[in-house]
PDB file of C-alpha atoms in Angstrom:
ATOM      1  CA  UNK A  24      65.252  59.306  97.054  1.00 79.00           C
ATOM      2  CA  UNK A  25      61.583  58.379  96.608  1.00 91.00           C
ATOM      3  CA  UNK A  26      59.215  57.901  99.528  1.00 91.00           C
ATOM      4  CA  UNK A  27      59.131  54.163  98.734  1.00 91.00           C
ATOM      5  CA  UNK A  28      62.914  53.902  98.876  1.00 91.00           C
ATOM      6  CA  UNK A  29      62.950  55.815 102.160  1.00 91.00           C
ATOM      7  CA  UNK A  30      60.383  53.470 103.715  1.00 91.00           C
ATOM      8  CA  UNK A  31      62.290  50.384 102.547  1.00 88.00           C
ATOM      9  CA  UNK A  32      65.577  51.834 103.888  1.00 91.00           C
ATOM     10  CA  UNK A  33      63.979  52.366 107.300  1.00 90.00           C
ATOM     11  CA  UNK A  34      62.537  48.844 107.317  1.00 87.00           C
ATOM     12  CA  UNK A  35      65.962  47.367 106.467  1.00 88.00           C
ATOM     13  CA  UNK A  36      67.598  49.374 109.265  1.00 87.00           C
ATOM     14  CA  UNK A  37      64.943  48.377 111.781  1.00 85.00           C
ATOM     15  CA  UNK A  38      65.168  44.680 110.923  1.00 82.00           C
ATOM     16  CA  UNK A  39      68.944  44.431 110.435  1.00 82.00           C
ATOM     17  CA  UNK A  40      69.501  42.904 113.869  1.00 79.00           C
ATOM     18  CA  UNK A  41      66.405  40.649 113.814  1.00 74.00           C
ATOM     19  CA  UNK A  42      66.944  36.918 113.920  1.00 69.00           C
ATOM     20  CA  UNK A  43      65.651  34.802 111.046  1.00 61.00           C
ATOM     21  CA  UNK A  44      63.627  32.519 113.304  1.00 60.00           C
ATOM     22  CA  UNK A  45      61.643  33.514 116.351  1.00 55.00           C
ATOM     23  CA  UNK A  46      62.752  32.027 119.654  1.00 55.00           C
ATOM     24  CA  UNK A  47      61.199  28.649 120.386  1.00 57.00           C
ATOM     25  CA  UNK A  48      58.193  28.804 122.647  1.00 54.00           C
ATOM     26  CA  UNK A  49      58.114  26.197 125.338  1.00 59.00           C
ATOM     27  CA  UNK A  50      54.937  24.178 125.215  1.00 55.00           C
ATOM     28  CA  UNK A  51      53.164  24.215 128.526  1.00 60.00           C
ATOM     29  CA  UNK A  52      51.907  21.141 130.252  1.00 62.00           C
ATOM     30  CA  UNK A  53      48.137  20.839 129.975  1.00 60.00           C
ATOM     31  CA  UNK A  54      46.467  22.795 132.742  1.00 72.00           C
ATOM     32  CA  UNK A  55      43.882  21.227 134.992  1.00 73.00           C
ATOM     33  CA  UNK A  56      40.564  21.764 133.310  1.00 89.00           C
ATOM     34  CA  UNK A  57      41.875  22.055 129.728  1.00 93.00           C
ATOM     35  CA  UNK A  58      39.877  19.048 128.561  1.00 95.00           C
ATOM     36  CA  UNK A  59      36.735  20.377 130.262  1.00 96.00           C
ATOM     37  CA  UNK A  60      37.313  23.812 128.741  1.00 96.00           C
ATOM     38  CA  UNK A  61      37.849  22.228 125.309  1.00 96.00           C
ATOM     39  CA  UNK A  62      34.561  20.303 125.571  1.00 96.00           C
ATOM     40  CA  UNK A  63      32.695  23.446 126.699  1.00 96.00           C
ATOM     41  CA  UNK A  64      34.112  25.600 123.923  1.00 94.00           C
ATOM     42  CA  UNK A  65      33.374  23.004 121.224  1.00 94.00           C
ATOM     43  CA  UNK A  66      29.786  22.804 122.507  1.00 94.00           C
ATOM     44  CA  UNK A  67      29.569  26.617 122.339  1.00 91.00           C
ATOM     45  CA  UNK A  68      29.950  26.251 118.562  1.00 87.00           C
ATOM     46  CA  UNK A  69      26.744  24.169 118.451  1.00 88.00           C
ATOM     47  CA  UNK A  70      28.666  20.930 118.031  1.00 92.00           C
ATOM     48  CA  UNK A  71      27.598  17.756 119.798  1.00 95.00           C
ATOM     49  CA  UNK A  72      30.220  16.803 122.390  1.00 96.00           C
ATOM     50  CA  UNK A  73      30.387  13.498 124.256  1.00 97.00           C
ATOM     51  CA  UNK A  74      32.963  12.337 126.780  1.00 97.00           C
ATOM     52  CA  UNK A  75      33.730   8.617 126.836  1.00 97.00           C
ATOM     53  CA  UNK A  76      36.330   6.026 127.734  1.00 96.00           C
ATOM     54  CA  UNK A  77      38.518   4.241 125.184  1.00 96.00           C
ATOM     55  CA  UNK A  78      36.379   1.098 125.362  1.00 96.00           C
ATOM     56  CA  UNK A  79      33.229   3.065 124.459  1.00 97.00           C
ATOM     57  CA  UNK A  80      34.429   4.792 121.279  1.00 97.00           C
ATOM     58  CA  UNK A  81      33.108   2.317 118.694  1.00 97.00           C
ATOM     59  CA  UNK A  82      29.658   2.213 120.305  1.00 97.00           C
ATOM     60  CA  UNK A  83      29.556   6.030 120.502  1.00 97.00           C
ATOM     61  CA  UNK A  84      30.570   6.328 116.840  1.00 97.00           C
ATOM     62  CA  UNK A  85      27.785   3.905 115.852  1.00 96.00           C
ATOM     63  CA  UNK A  86      25.273   5.859 117.941  1.00 97.00           C
ATOM     64  CA  UNK A  87      26.382   9.192 116.445  1.00 96.00           C
ATOM     65  CA  UNK A  88      25.991   7.798 112.935  1.00 96.00           C
ATOM     66  CA  UNK A  89      22.578   6.296 113.727  1.00 94.00           C
ATOM     67  CA  UNK A  90      22.647   4.144 110.587  1.00 91.00           C
ATOM     68  CA  UNK A  91      24.171   6.793 108.306  1.00 94.00           C
ATOM     69  CA  UNK A  92      26.730   5.624 105.769  1.00 95.00           C
ATOM     70  CA  UNK A  93      30.168   6.976 106.673  1.00 96.00           C
ATOM     71  CA  UNK A  94      33.419   7.207 104.788  1.00 95.00           C
ATOM     72  CA  UNK A  95      36.483   6.306 106.860  1.00 96.00           C
ATOM     73  CA  UNK A  96      40.121   7.144 106.174  1.00 95.00           C
ATOM     74  CA  UNK A  97      42.985   4.655 106.356  1.00 94.00           C
ATOM     75  CA  UNK A  98      44.364   4.271 109.855  1.00 95.00           C
ATOM     76  CA  UNK A  99      41.175   5.161 111.733  1.00 95.00           C
ATOM     77  CA  UNK A 100      41.645   2.240 114.113  1.00 94.00           C
ATOM     78  CA  UNK A 101      37.955   1.839 114.974  1.00 96.00           C
ATOM     79  CA  UNK A 102      35.385  -0.457 113.406  1.00 95.00           C
ATOM     80  CA  UNK A 103      32.573   1.517 111.792  1.00 95.00           C
ATOM     81  CA  UNK A 104      29.703  -0.719 110.657  1.00 90.00           C
ATOM     82  CA  UNK A 105      28.623  -0.198 107.039  1.00 89.00           C
ATOM     83  CA  UNK A 106      31.433   2.257 106.365  1.00 95.00           C
ATOM     84  CA  UNK A 107      32.955   3.013 102.992  1.00 94.00           C
ATOM     85  CA  UNK A 108      36.763   3.172 102.816  1.00 94.00           C
ATOM     86  CA  UNK A 109      38.202   6.248 101.158  1.00 93.00           C
ATOM     87  CA  UNK A 110      39.896   4.948  98.054  1.00 90.00           C
ATOM     88  CA  UNK A 111      40.067   8.294  96.285  1.00 89.00           C
ATOM     89  CA  UNK A 112      36.333   8.946  96.139  1.00 92.00           C
ATOM     90  CA  UNK A 113      35.419  11.903  93.946  1.00 92.00           C
ATOM     91  CA  UNK A 114      33.684  14.981  95.355  1.00 89.00           C
ATOM     92  CA  UNK A 115      30.473  13.759  93.732  1.00 92.00           C
ATOM     93  CA  UNK A 116      30.863  10.354  95.413  1.00 93.00           C
ATOM     94  CA  UNK A 117      31.569  12.027  98.766  1.00 91.00           C
ATOM     95  CA  UNK A 118      28.497  14.217  98.345  1.00 90.00           C
ATOM     96  CA  UNK A 119      26.406  11.047  98.243  1.00 93.00           C
ATOM     97  CA  UNK A 120      27.806   9.823 101.566  1.00 94.00           C
ATOM     98  CA  UNK A 121      26.132  10.900 104.799  1.00 94.00           C
ATOM     99  CA  UNK A 122      29.088  11.184 107.161  1.00 95.00           C
ATOM    100  CA  UNK A 123      32.799  10.927 107.807  1.00 95.00           C
ATOM    101  CA  UNK A 124      34.592   9.607 110.891  1.00 97.00           C
ATOM    102  CA  UNK A 125      38.108  10.913 111.573  1.00 97.00           C
ATOM    103  CA  UNK A 126      40.689  11.238 114.282  1.00 97.00           C
ATOM    104  CA  UNK A 127      42.111  14.621 115.278  1.00 97.00           C
ATOM    105  CA  UNK A 128      45.726  15.723 115.558  1.00 97.00           C
ATOM    106  CA  UNK A 129      45.146  18.262 118.327  1.00 97.00           C
ATOM    107  CA  UNK A 130      42.361  20.039 120.208  1.00 97.00           C
ATOM    108  CA  UNK A 131      42.725  23.613 121.475  1.00 96.00           C
ATOM    109  CA  UNK A 132      41.117  24.238 124.875  1.00 96.00           C
ATOM    110  CA  UNK A 133      41.026  28.031 124.725  1.00 94.00           C
ATOM    111  CA  UNK A 134      39.227  28.210 121.364  1.00 93.00           C
ATOM    112  CA  UNK A 135      37.454  24.849 121.094  1.00 94.00           C
ATOM    113  CA  UNK A 136      39.234  24.234 117.811  1.00 95.00           C
ATOM    114  CA  UNK A 137      40.110  20.839 116.350  1.00 96.00           C
ATOM    115  CA  UNK A 138      43.110  20.585 114.061  1.00 96.00           C
ATOM    116  CA  UNK A 139      43.597  17.863 111.470  1.00 96.00           C
ATOM    117  CA  UNK A 140      46.987  17.425 109.807  1.00 95.00           C
ATOM    118  CA  UNK A 141      45.594  14.729 107.509  1.00 93.00           C
ATOM    119  CA  UNK A 142      47.826  11.987 108.849  1.00 93.00           C
ATOM    120  CA  UNK A 143      46.662   8.411 109.525  1.00 95.00           C
ATOM    121  CA  UNK A 144      43.025   8.246 110.570  1.00 96.00           C
ATOM    122  CA  UNK A 145      42.343  11.813 109.442  1.00 95.00           C
ATOM    123  CA  UNK A 146      42.145  11.395 105.680  1.00 93.00           C
ATOM    124  CA  UNK A 147      42.411  14.034 103.041  1.00 93.00           C
ATOM    125  CA  UNK A 148      40.871  17.479 103.411  1.00 90.00           C
ATOM    126  CA  UNK A 149      37.818  16.745 101.222  1.00 89.00           C
ATOM    127  CA  UNK A 150      36.667  14.074 103.670  1.00 89.00           C
ATOM    128  CA  UNK A 151      36.192  16.617 106.434  1.00 87.00           C
ATOM    129  CA  UNK A 152      34.472  19.151 104.175  1.00 86.00           C
ATOM    130  CA  UNK A 153      31.955  17.348 101.962  1.00 89.00           C
ATOM    131  CA  UNK A 154      29.776  14.936 104.017  1.00 91.00           C
ATOM    132  CA  UNK A 155      27.048  16.583 106.139  1.00 89.00           C
ATOM    133  CA  UNK A 156      28.102  14.917 109.414  1.00 93.00           C
ATOM    134  CA  UNK A 157      31.648  14.841 110.756  1.00 94.00           C
ATOM    135  CA  UNK A 158      32.293  12.559 113.728  1.00 97.00           C
ATOM    136  CA  UNK A 159      35.719  13.405 115.129  1.00 97.00           C
ATOM    137  CA  UNK A 160      37.576  11.496 117.852  1.00 98.00           C
ATOM    138  CA  UNK A 161      39.841  13.624 120.070  1.00 97.00           C
ATOM    139  CA  UNK A 162      41.880  11.958 122.811  1.00 96.00           C
ATOM    140  CA  UNK A 163      42.210  13.910 126.053  1.00 95.00           C
ATOM    141  CA  UNK A 164      46.011  13.789 125.760  1.00 94.00           C
ATOM    142  CA  UNK A 165      45.758  15.653 122.437  1.00 95.00           C
ATOM    143  CA  UNK A 166      44.185  18.723 124.038  1.00 96.00           C
ATOM    144  CA  UNK A 167      46.550  21.674 124.459  1.00 95.00           C
ATOM    145  CA  UNK A 168      45.951  24.938 126.287  1.00 94.00           C
ATOM    146  CA  UNK A 169      45.973  27.484 123.466  1.00 94.00           C
ATOM    147  CA  UNK A 170      46.716  28.204 119.817  1.00 94.00           C
ATOM    148  CA  UNK A 171      50.467  28.843 120.312  1.00 94.00           C
ATOM    149  CA  UNK A 172      50.766  25.415 121.973  1.00 93.00           C
ATOM    150  CA  UNK A 173      48.863  23.863 119.066  1.00 94.00           C
ATOM    151  CA  UNK A 174      51.068  25.556 116.470  1.00 94.00           C
ATOM    152  CA  UNK A 175      54.202  24.474 118.345  1.00 92.00           C
ATOM    153  CA  UNK A 176      53.037  20.845 118.184  1.00 92.00           C
ATOM    154  CA  UNK A 177      52.200  20.862 114.458  1.00 94.00           C
ATOM    155  CA  UNK A 178      54.385  20.320 111.410  1.00 92.00           C
ATOM    156  CA  UNK A 179      54.031  23.448 109.241  1.00 88.00           C
ATOM    157  CA  UNK A 180      54.883  21.422 106.140  1.00 90.00           C
ATOM    158  CA  UNK A 181      51.694  19.352 106.493  1.00 92.00           C
ATOM    159  CA  UNK A 182      48.286  20.509 105.252  1.00 92.00           C
ATOM    160  CA  UNK A 183      46.223  21.684 108.205  1.00 94.00           C
ATOM    161  CA  UNK A 184      42.478  21.998 108.639  1.00 93.00           C
ATOM    162  CA  UNK A 185      41.292  24.021 111.644  1.00 93.00           C
ATOM    163  CA  UNK A 186      37.709  23.240 112.667  1.00 91.00           C
ATOM    164  CA  UNK A 187      35.730  25.390 115.069  1.00 86.00           C
ATOM    165  CA  UNK A 188      32.266  23.869 115.041  1.00 73.00           C
ATOM    166  CA  UNK A 189      30.043  22.933 112.140  1.00 69.00           C
ATOM    167  CA  UNK A 190      30.293  24.982 108.960  1.00 62.00           C
ATOM    168  CA  UNK A 191      28.352  28.198 109.369  1.00 61.00           C
ATOM    169  CA  UNK A 192      27.970  31.550 107.701  1.00 62.00           C
ATOM    170  CA  UNK A 193      25.639  34.516 108.015  1.00 60.00           C
ATOM    171  CA  UNK A 194      23.947  36.553 105.334  1.00 61.00           C
ATOM    172  CA  UNK A 195      23.717  40.330 105.346  1.00 66.00           C
ATOM    173  CA  UNK A 196      20.798  40.180 107.778  1.00 67.00           C
ATOM    174  CA  UNK A 197      22.896  37.997 110.122  1.00 64.00           C
ATOM    175  CA  UNK A 198      20.736  34.910 109.614  1.00 67.00           C
ATOM    176  CA  UNK A 199      22.977  31.949 110.456  1.00 57.00           C
ATOM    177  CA  UNK A 200      23.109  29.214 107.810  1.00 58.00           C
ATOM    178  CA  UNK A 201      24.910  25.957 108.522  1.00 54.00           C
ATOM    179  CA  UNK A 202      26.437  23.469 106.115  1.00 51.00           C
ATOM    180  CA  UNK A 203      27.177  25.849 103.260  1.00 54.00           C
ATOM    181  CA  UNK A 204      30.879  25.076 102.975  1.00 57.00           C
ATOM    182  CA  UNK A 205      31.405  22.054 105.181  1.00 64.00           C
ATOM    183  CA  UNK A 206      29.593  19.675 107.510  1.00 76.00           C
ATOM    184  CA  UNK A 207      26.228  20.794 108.853  1.00 83.00           C
ATOM    185  CA  UNK A 208      26.814  18.749 112.018  1.00 89.00           C
ATOM    186  CA  UNK A 209      30.001  18.200 114.017  1.00 93.00           C
ATOM    187  CA  UNK A 210      29.957  15.396 116.606  1.00 96.00           C
ATOM    188  CA  UNK A 211      33.053  15.286 118.799  1.00 96.00           C
ATOM    189  CA  UNK A 212      33.992  12.325 120.982  1.00 97.00           C
ATOM    190  CA  UNK A 213      36.466  13.341 123.688  1.00 97.00           C
ATOM    191  CA  UNK A 214      38.149  10.123 124.804  1.00 96.00           C
ATOM    192  CA  UNK A 215      39.664   9.729 128.263  1.00 91.00           C
TER     193      UNK A 215
END
């Protein structure tokens, strides 16, 4: 028997009694302070974070855009003055647009991560990657404690985009460069 066959035999023996699906993890109720922690962690990523009430969202979006032209996905639910609807704009067309306004599917308090599952109000993935400014609306009731809670609340069959601050990378000398492969600026409105 070859070494490969021996290793595979041992793996089969070790996993013979394993169940096909892991046990379901119970999602915890949001902890006091999760929304505050989420806002702090998002700000740590050099994103702009504003807290507001539901009646202030449209005004805060307009202020964040400051006259910039924004593309908006179907189902956004907020009026965005001067916006361009996404009707299948090409990457070149999107590159000529200043900003995008989307909703979020979930926010993760522990990591300050926003997850989009590209449902209504979130648009397709290119919308959140091409324009230089991404204004994202996260409701307080969408904030979960940690990544396992986020994963438990998401549909794995949907495309997911996980956003932790504006796009950034570092060169070999560790000089941070923003906007190389995504928005240069992330503006998050935490509602409620």
